Structures are given as C-alpha cells and as structure tokens.
mmCIF file of C-alpha atoms in Angstrom:
data_model
loop_
_atom_site.group_PDB
_atom_site.id
_atom_site.type_symbol
_atom_site.label_atom_id
_atom_site.label_comp_id
_atom_site.label_asym_id
_atom_site.label_seq_id
_atom_site.Cartn_x
_atom_site.Cartn_y
_atom_site.Cartn_z
ATOM 1 C CA MET A 18 95.494 106.987 88.311
ATOM 2 C CA GLY A 19 92.070 106.508 88.124
ATOM 3 C CA LEU A 20 92.035 102.591 88.094
ATOM 4 C CA VAL A 21 92.630 101.781 91.644
ATOM 5 C CA MET A 22 90.949 98.803 93.343
ATOM 6 C CA ARG A 23 89.763 100.363 96.788
ATOM 7 C CA PRO A 24 89.543 98.941 100.401
ATOM 8 C CA PRO A 25 87.618 97.499 101.638
ATOM 9 C CA VAL A 26 86.461 94.802 99.282
ATOM 10 C CA SER A 27 85.887 91.082 99.358
ATOM 11 C CA LEU A 28 86.374 88.847 96.480
ATOM 12 C CA ARG A 29 85.733 85.036 96.086
ATOM 13 C CA TYR A 30 86.814 82.906 93.631
ATOM 14 C CA LYS A 31 85.938 79.494 91.921
ATOM 15 C CA LEU A 32 88.961 77.399 91.467
ATOM 16 C CA THR A 33 89.356 74.782 88.583
ATOM 17 C CA TYR A 34 92.229 72.905 87.096
ATOM 18 C CA ALA A 35 92.415 70.930 83.534
ATOM 19 C CA GLY A 36 88.434 71.949 83.964
ATOM 20 C CA ARG A 37 87.702 70.107 87.030
ATOM 21 C CA PRO A 38 86.539 72.256 90.538
ATOM 22 C CA ALA A 39 89.764 72.363 92.418
ATOM 23 C CA GLY A 40 88.110 74.807 95.347
ATOM 24 C CA GLU A 41 88.092 78.244 96.556
ATOM 25 C CA GLU A 42 89.735 81.552 97.581
ATOM 26 C CA THR A 43 89.142 84.770 98.741
ATOM 27 C CA LEU A 44 90.814 87.514 98.562
ATOM 28 C CA VAL A 45 90.094 90.988 100.870
ATOM 29 C CA LEU A 46 91.739 94.191 100.588
ATOM 30 C CA GLU A 47 91.434 96.306 103.769
ATOM 31 C CA ALA A 48 92.747 99.982 105.001
ATOM 32 C CA VAL A 49 95.021 99.798 108.386
ATOM 33 C CA ARG A 50 96.387 102.296 110.087
ATOM 34 C CA HIS A 51 99.418 102.561 108.475
ATOM 35 C CA GLY A 52 98.297 101.526 104.935
ATOM 36 C CA LEU A 53 96.718 98.463 103.588
ATOM 37 C CA ARG A 54 96.649 94.556 103.964
ATOM 38 C CA LEU A 55 95.998 92.265 101.297
ATOM 39 C CA THR A 56 94.897 88.657 102.180
ATOM 40 C CA LEU A 57 94.367 85.724 100.063
ATOM 41 C CA THR A 58 92.980 82.257 101.732
ATOM 42 C CA ALA A 59 92.127 79.114 99.483
ATOM 43 C CA GLU A 60 91.523 75.622 99.470
ATOM 44 C CA VAL A 61 92.982 74.003 96.528
ATOM 45 C CA THR A 62 91.951 70.323 96.066
ATOM 46 C CA LEU A 63 93.630 69.827 92.359
ATOM 47 C CA PRO A 64 96.568 69.456 91.879
ATOM 48 C CA LEU A 65 97.070 66.785 94.489
ATOM 49 C CA PRO A 66 97.829 67.159 97.247
ATOM 50 C CA LYS A 67 95.638 69.364 98.642
ATOM 51 C CA THR A 68 96.654 72.381 100.555
ATOM 52 C CA ARG A 69 95.055 75.273 103.035
ATOM 53 C CA GLN A 70 97.145 78.536 102.059
ATOM 54 C CA ARG A 71 97.273 81.711 103.464
ATOM 55 C CA TRP A 72 98.678 84.859 101.778
ATOM 56 C CA VAL A 73 98.811 88.503 103.992
ATOM 57 C CA SER A 74 100.806 91.364 102.288
ATOM 58 C CA GLU A 75 101.336 94.661 104.735
ATOM 59 C CA MET A 76 101.520 97.378 102.671
ATOM 60 C CA ASP A 77 102.415 101.307 102.852
ATOM 61 C CA PRO A 78 99.914 103.956 101.613
ATOM 62 C CA ALA A 79 101.909 103.655 97.741
ATOM 63 C CA GLY A 80 101.317 99.986 97.853
ATOM 64 C CA LEU A 81 105.030 98.843 98.574
ATOM 65 C CA PRO A 82 105.229 95.864 101.156
ATOM 66 C CA ARG A 83 106.545 95.986 104.314
ATOM 67 C CA ARG A 84 105.702 92.438 105.189
ATOM 68 C CA PHE A 85 104.679 89.476 103.643
ATOM 69 C CA VAL A 86 104.000 86.199 105.111
ATOM 70 C CA GLU A 87 102.980 82.652 103.244
ATOM 71 C CA ARG A 88 101.541 79.854 105.278
ATOM 72 C CA VAL A 89 100.827 76.504 103.099
ATOM 73 C CA GLU A 90 98.896 73.408 105.011
ATOM 74 C CA GLY A 91 99.005 70.006 103.080
ATOM 75 C CA ARG A 92 101.693 66.847 103.773
ATOM 76 C CA GLU A 93 103.509 69.601 105.699
ATOM 77 C CA THR A 94 102.951 73.132 106.772
ATOM 78 C CA ARG A 95 105.203 75.910 105.360
ATOM 79 C CA VAL A 96 105.751 79.422 106.383
ATOM 80 C CA PHE A 97 107.712 81.655 104.902
ATOM 81 C CA GLU A 98 107.910 85.263 105.456
ATOM 82 C CA LEU A 99 109.564 88.228 103.997
ATOM 83 C CA GLU A 100 110.319 92.040 105.956
ATOM 84 C CA PHE A 101 110.855 94.701 104.074
ATOM 85 C CA LEU A 102 113.031 97.245 105.679
ATOM 86 C CA ARG A 103 113.443 100.153 103.511
ATOM 87 C CA ASP A 104 114.840 102.814 106.276
ATOM 88 C CA GLU A 105 117.439 99.850 107.296
ATOM 89 C CA GLY A 106 118.105 99.118 103.582
ATOM 90 C CA VAL A 107 117.391 95.176 103.694
ATOM 91 C CA VAL A 108 114.830 92.742 102.973
ATOM 92 C CA VAL A 109 114.904 89.561 105.542
ATOM 93 C CA GLY A 110 113.756 86.656 104.660
ATOM 94 C CA ARG A 111 112.724 83.421 107.471
ATOM 95 C CA GLY A 112 111.681 79.877 106.368
ATOM 96 C CA ARG A 113 113.221 76.758 105.856
ATOM 97 C CA GLU A 114 116.499 78.857 106.113
ATOM 98 C CA ASP A 115 117.133 83.127 107.016
ATOM 99 C CA VAL A 116 118.103 85.226 104.064
ATOM 100 C CA VAL A 117 119.467 88.835 104.341
ATOM 101 C CA LEU A 118 119.491 90.684 101.237
ATOM 102 C CA PRO A 119 120.628 94.393 100.483
ATOM 103 C CA TYR A 120 117.029 96.774 99.560
ATOM 104 C CA VAL A 121 118.666 98.175 96.621
ATOM 105 C CA VAL A 122 115.136 98.997 94.509
ATOM 106 C CA ASP A 123 111.951 99.177 95.573
ATOM 107 C CA TYR A 124 110.433 95.364 95.759
ATOM 108 C CA HIS A 125 107.036 93.847 95.107
ATOM 109 C CA ASP A 126 105.519 90.304 96.731
ATOM 110 C CA PRO A 127 103.103 87.986 94.925
ATOM 111 C CA LEU A 128 100.306 90.213 96.577
ATOM 112 C CA SER A 129 101.558 93.464 96.236
ATOM 113 C CA LEU A 130 102.452 92.833 92.390
ATOM 114 C CA ILE A 131 98.404 91.748 91.763
ATOM 115 C CA TYR A 132 97.982 95.337 93.796
ATOM 116 C CA ALA A 133 100.465 97.052 91.646
ATOM 117 C CA LEU A 134 99.011 96.036 88.194
ATOM 118 C CA SER A 135 95.759 96.876 88.947
ATOM 119 C CA ARG A 136 96.721 100.794 89.030
ATOM 120 C CA PHE A 137 98.852 99.912 85.908
ATOM 121 C CA GLU A 138 97.836 101.732 82.476
ATOM 122 C CA GLY A 139 100.974 101.364 80.430
ATOM 123 C CA ALA A 140 101.834 98.796 77.776
ATOM 124 C CA TYR A 141 104.598 96.956 79.627
ATOM 125 C CA ALA A 142 106.303 96.760 83.256
ATOM 126 C CA MET A 143 108.688 95.112 85.111
ATOM 127 C CA PHE A 144 108.588 94.695 88.496
ATOM 128 C CA HIS A 145 111.628 93.854 90.935
ATOM 129 C CA MET A 146 110.786 90.492 93.091
ATOM 130 C CA VAL A 147 113.149 89.012 95.855
ATOM 131 C CA GLY A 148 114.871 86.459 93.941
ATOM 132 C CA GLY A 149 114.201 88.039 90.531
ATOM 133 C CA ARG A 150 111.748 90.040 88.137
ATOM 134 C CA ALA A 151 108.384 89.922 87.186
ATOM 135 C CA TYR A 152 107.475 91.008 83.554
ATOM 136 C CA ALA A 153 103.828 92.311 82.709
ATOM 137 C CA GLU A 154 102.428 92.926 79.124
ATOM 138 C CA ARG A 155 99.173 94.524 78.090
ATOM 139 C CA LEU A 156 97.426 92.329 75.776
ATOM 140 C CA PRO A 157 93.805 93.682 73.810
ATOM 141 C CA ASP A 158 90.988 93.936 76.008
ATOM 142 C CA GLU A 159 88.681 91.141 76.491
ATOM 143 C CA THR A 160 84.826 90.580 77.316
ATOM 144 C CA LEU A 161 84.116 88.260 80.295
ATOM 145 C CA GLU A 162 81.075 86.859 80.892
ATOM 146 C CA MET A 163 80.242 87.322 85.013
ATOM 147 C CA PRO A 164 77.770 86.222 87.015
ATOM 148 C CA TRP A 165 76.495 89.847 87.267
ATOM 149 C CA GLY A 166 76.944 90.317 83.250
ATOM 150 C CA PRO A 167 79.696 90.693 80.608
ATOM 151 C CA VAL A 168 82.438 92.983 81.618
ATOM 152 C CA THR A 169 85.188 94.277 79.478
ATOM 153 C CA ALA A 170 88.640 93.394 80.861
ATOM 154 C CA ARG A 171 92.177 94.762 81.312
ATOM 155 C CA VAL A 172 94.233 91.904 80.210
ATOM 156 C CA PHE A 173 98.037 91.533 81.184
ATOM 157 C CA ARG A 174 100.371 88.559 80.703
ATOM 158 C CA LEU A 175 102.583 88.158 83.291
ATOM 159 C CA ARG A 176 106.468 86.262 82.982
ATOM 160 C CA PRO A 177 107.770 83.591 84.198
ATOM 161 C CA GLY A 178 105.182 81.722 84.830
ATOM 162 C CA ILE A 179 103.192 82.535 81.826
ATOM 163 C CA GLY A 180 100.164 83.776 83.867
ATOM 164 C CA LEU A 181 96.991 85.773 82.593
ATOM 165 C CA VAL A 182 95.634 88.408 84.841
ATOM 166 C CA TYR A 183 92.254 90.370 84.175
ATOM 167 C CA TYR A 184 91.230 93.500 85.723
ATOM 168 C CA ASP A 185 87.731 95.168 85.361
ATOM 169 C CA PRO A 186 87.874 98.962 84.341
ATOM 170 C CA GLU A 187 88.013 99.450 88.671
ATOM 171 C CA GLY A 188 91.247 97.449 88.914
ATOM 172 C CA ILE A 189 89.091 94.670 90.539
ATOM 173 C CA PRO A 190 91.143 91.533 89.566
ATOM 174 C CA LEU A 191 88.071 89.186 87.544
ATOM 175 C CA ARG A 192 90.340 85.906 86.600
ATOM 176 C CA PHE A 193 93.634 84.972 86.888
ATOM 177 C CA THR A 194 95.000 81.512 84.748
ATOM 178 C CA GLN A 195 98.456 79.879 84.857
ATOM 179 C CA ARG A 196 99.216 76.700 83.343
ATOM 180 C CA LEU A 197 100.560 74.119 85.868
ATOM 181 C CA GLY A 198 101.985 70.256 84.873
ATOM 182 C CA GLY A 199 100.405 70.558 81.273
ATOM 183 C CA HIS A 200 97.251 72.093 82.204
ATOM 184 C CA VAL A 201 95.328 75.184 83.044
ATOM 185 C CA PHE A 202 94.375 76.291 86.441
ATOM 186 C CA GLU A 203 92.224 79.360 86.950
ATOM 187 C CA ALA A 204 90.595 81.471 89.263
ATOM 188 C CA ARG A 205 87.547 83.285 88.530
ATOM 189 C CA LEU A 206 85.816 86.006 90.635
ATOM 190 C CA GLU A 207 82.042 84.709 91.404
ATOM 191 C CA ARG A 208 81.333 87.189 93.971
ATOM 192 C CA LEU A 209 82.153 90.560 94.977
ATOM 193 C CA GLU A 210 81.037 92.395 98.253
ATOM 194 C CA ARG A 211 82.196 96.291 99.356
ATOM 195 C CA GLY A 212 82.032 98.036 102.314
ATOM 196 C CA ALA A 213 83.250 97.299 106.233
ATOM 197 C CA PRO A 214 81.849 93.768 107.677
ATOM 198 C CA GLU A 215 78.903 93.938 109.925
ATOM 199 C CA PRO A 216 79.194 94.175 113.553
ATOM 200 C CA LYS A 217 78.719 90.738 115.125
ATOM 201 C CA SER A 218 75.531 89.590 116.442
ATOM 202 C CA LYS A 219 77.088 90.107 119.927
ATOM 203 C CA GLU A 220 78.080 93.605 119.199
ATOM 204 C CA ARG A 221 74.946 94.743 117.930
ATOM 205 C CA ARG A 222 72.852 93.181 120.996
ATOM 206 C CA GLY A 223 75.291 94.584 123.557
ATOM 207 C CA ARG A 224 74.434 98.112 121.683
ATOM 208 C CA ARG A 225 70.937 97.389 121.999
ATOM 209 C CA ARG A 226 70.713 96.514 125.791
ATOM 210 C CA ARG A 227 72.450 99.959 126.487
ATOM 211 C CA ARG A 228 70.121 101.755 124.377
ATOM 212 C CA ARG A 229 67.310 100.242 126.657
ATOM 213 C CA ARG A 230 68.741 101.047 129.988
ATOM 214 C CA ARG A 231 69.017 104.570 129.082
#
C-alpha cells in the first residue's frame, strides 16, 4: 500500500486532559533484524495518579505482533507481557495471572493496531485483540493545524472506547483522543524526526582518533 509509516521515525506528543497539560509521550518505529519494533514511552500527570509507561511491540515484517510488553509505574508497578506464538498455535500472557490462549486468528496488540490502521485505506475494519475485538470506522477527512502548517488528516473512530486517531497522508499518527472519566484525553504530535539516531559522541571521537593514528 502507498500509505505506510516507514521506519526509522521518532514522534513526540504533547498530552492534555480536560484541556490541561498532562505530560508527554514518544512513539518510535524502528526496523530490527526480523521485522519492526514500535515503542511508546509516556510520562502522564493527569488523570491522577501520575504514571510512567513503556509499551513495546515487536512485529514481523507484515506488522503482526510477535511480542508485546506493557510496563506501568505509579502507585504500584504493573508489567504485562504477551507472546504470539503462531507456529505453536498459542498466545501466552504473563502478568498477575498467566494465561494461554489458542492462536486461531491473527491478533493485534494496542501498538501493532496503530501501525496496522496507518496502512488501512478502507471504510470499516475489524481487528482481533486478545480478549476482544477492535472496530475502526473511517470518518471524513479533517484539516489539523500542526506546528509545521495545516495537514489533511485521515480520521478513524475506534470502538470500544470511542477513541479517534488522525493520520497524515504518509500514515504518521498526528493526534489521538479518547474520553476518560467525563473528559477528553488527547495526544497531539509536536515533533517528528526521521532517520537513524546519530552515533554517540564517544563513538565519534573514537573514530577520529583511529583516523589520526593512520
């Protein structure tokens, strides 16, 4: 498909809750040896309690998850992990309780769903999730005012949860909204960086020293 979020890309979002600042999050898509890795890290100050979150989805080249890990630190620390073992025909979940489910369809996790939806060009879609299903409905395009100018965004409504996701023409998520506790929680893209990260300064100095010794 022509619409696809291509790695490597790093996205930084500003979070708001009920119109008030609520922290920041980053979303990083990388190419790894056997596919893709999508990582979300967030510092969330509202709604209370404050939390630090890190989600990681390791996907195959087609964007289907192999492993998903969610870590949330707040009043307590919670870690939840899913392994999607297609060859063995099971999904293994580890957390407060360990579960084993049959792998009877291609499942998604919350991050691989974001990636899959970035490539979707239809009007309606259903995604199998562990423990349920997610439904996406295409809404009319909207123009968003971004820091670099106006952008025409594809808009999808996600259910359950009544969330909205906005993508630019290349499949970059520009905005997420969801109603929580009677108010709207929003993540809005503030900065986009493409390309592999620069080498660390020590590595660059080491290369210069080696060149000088020749």
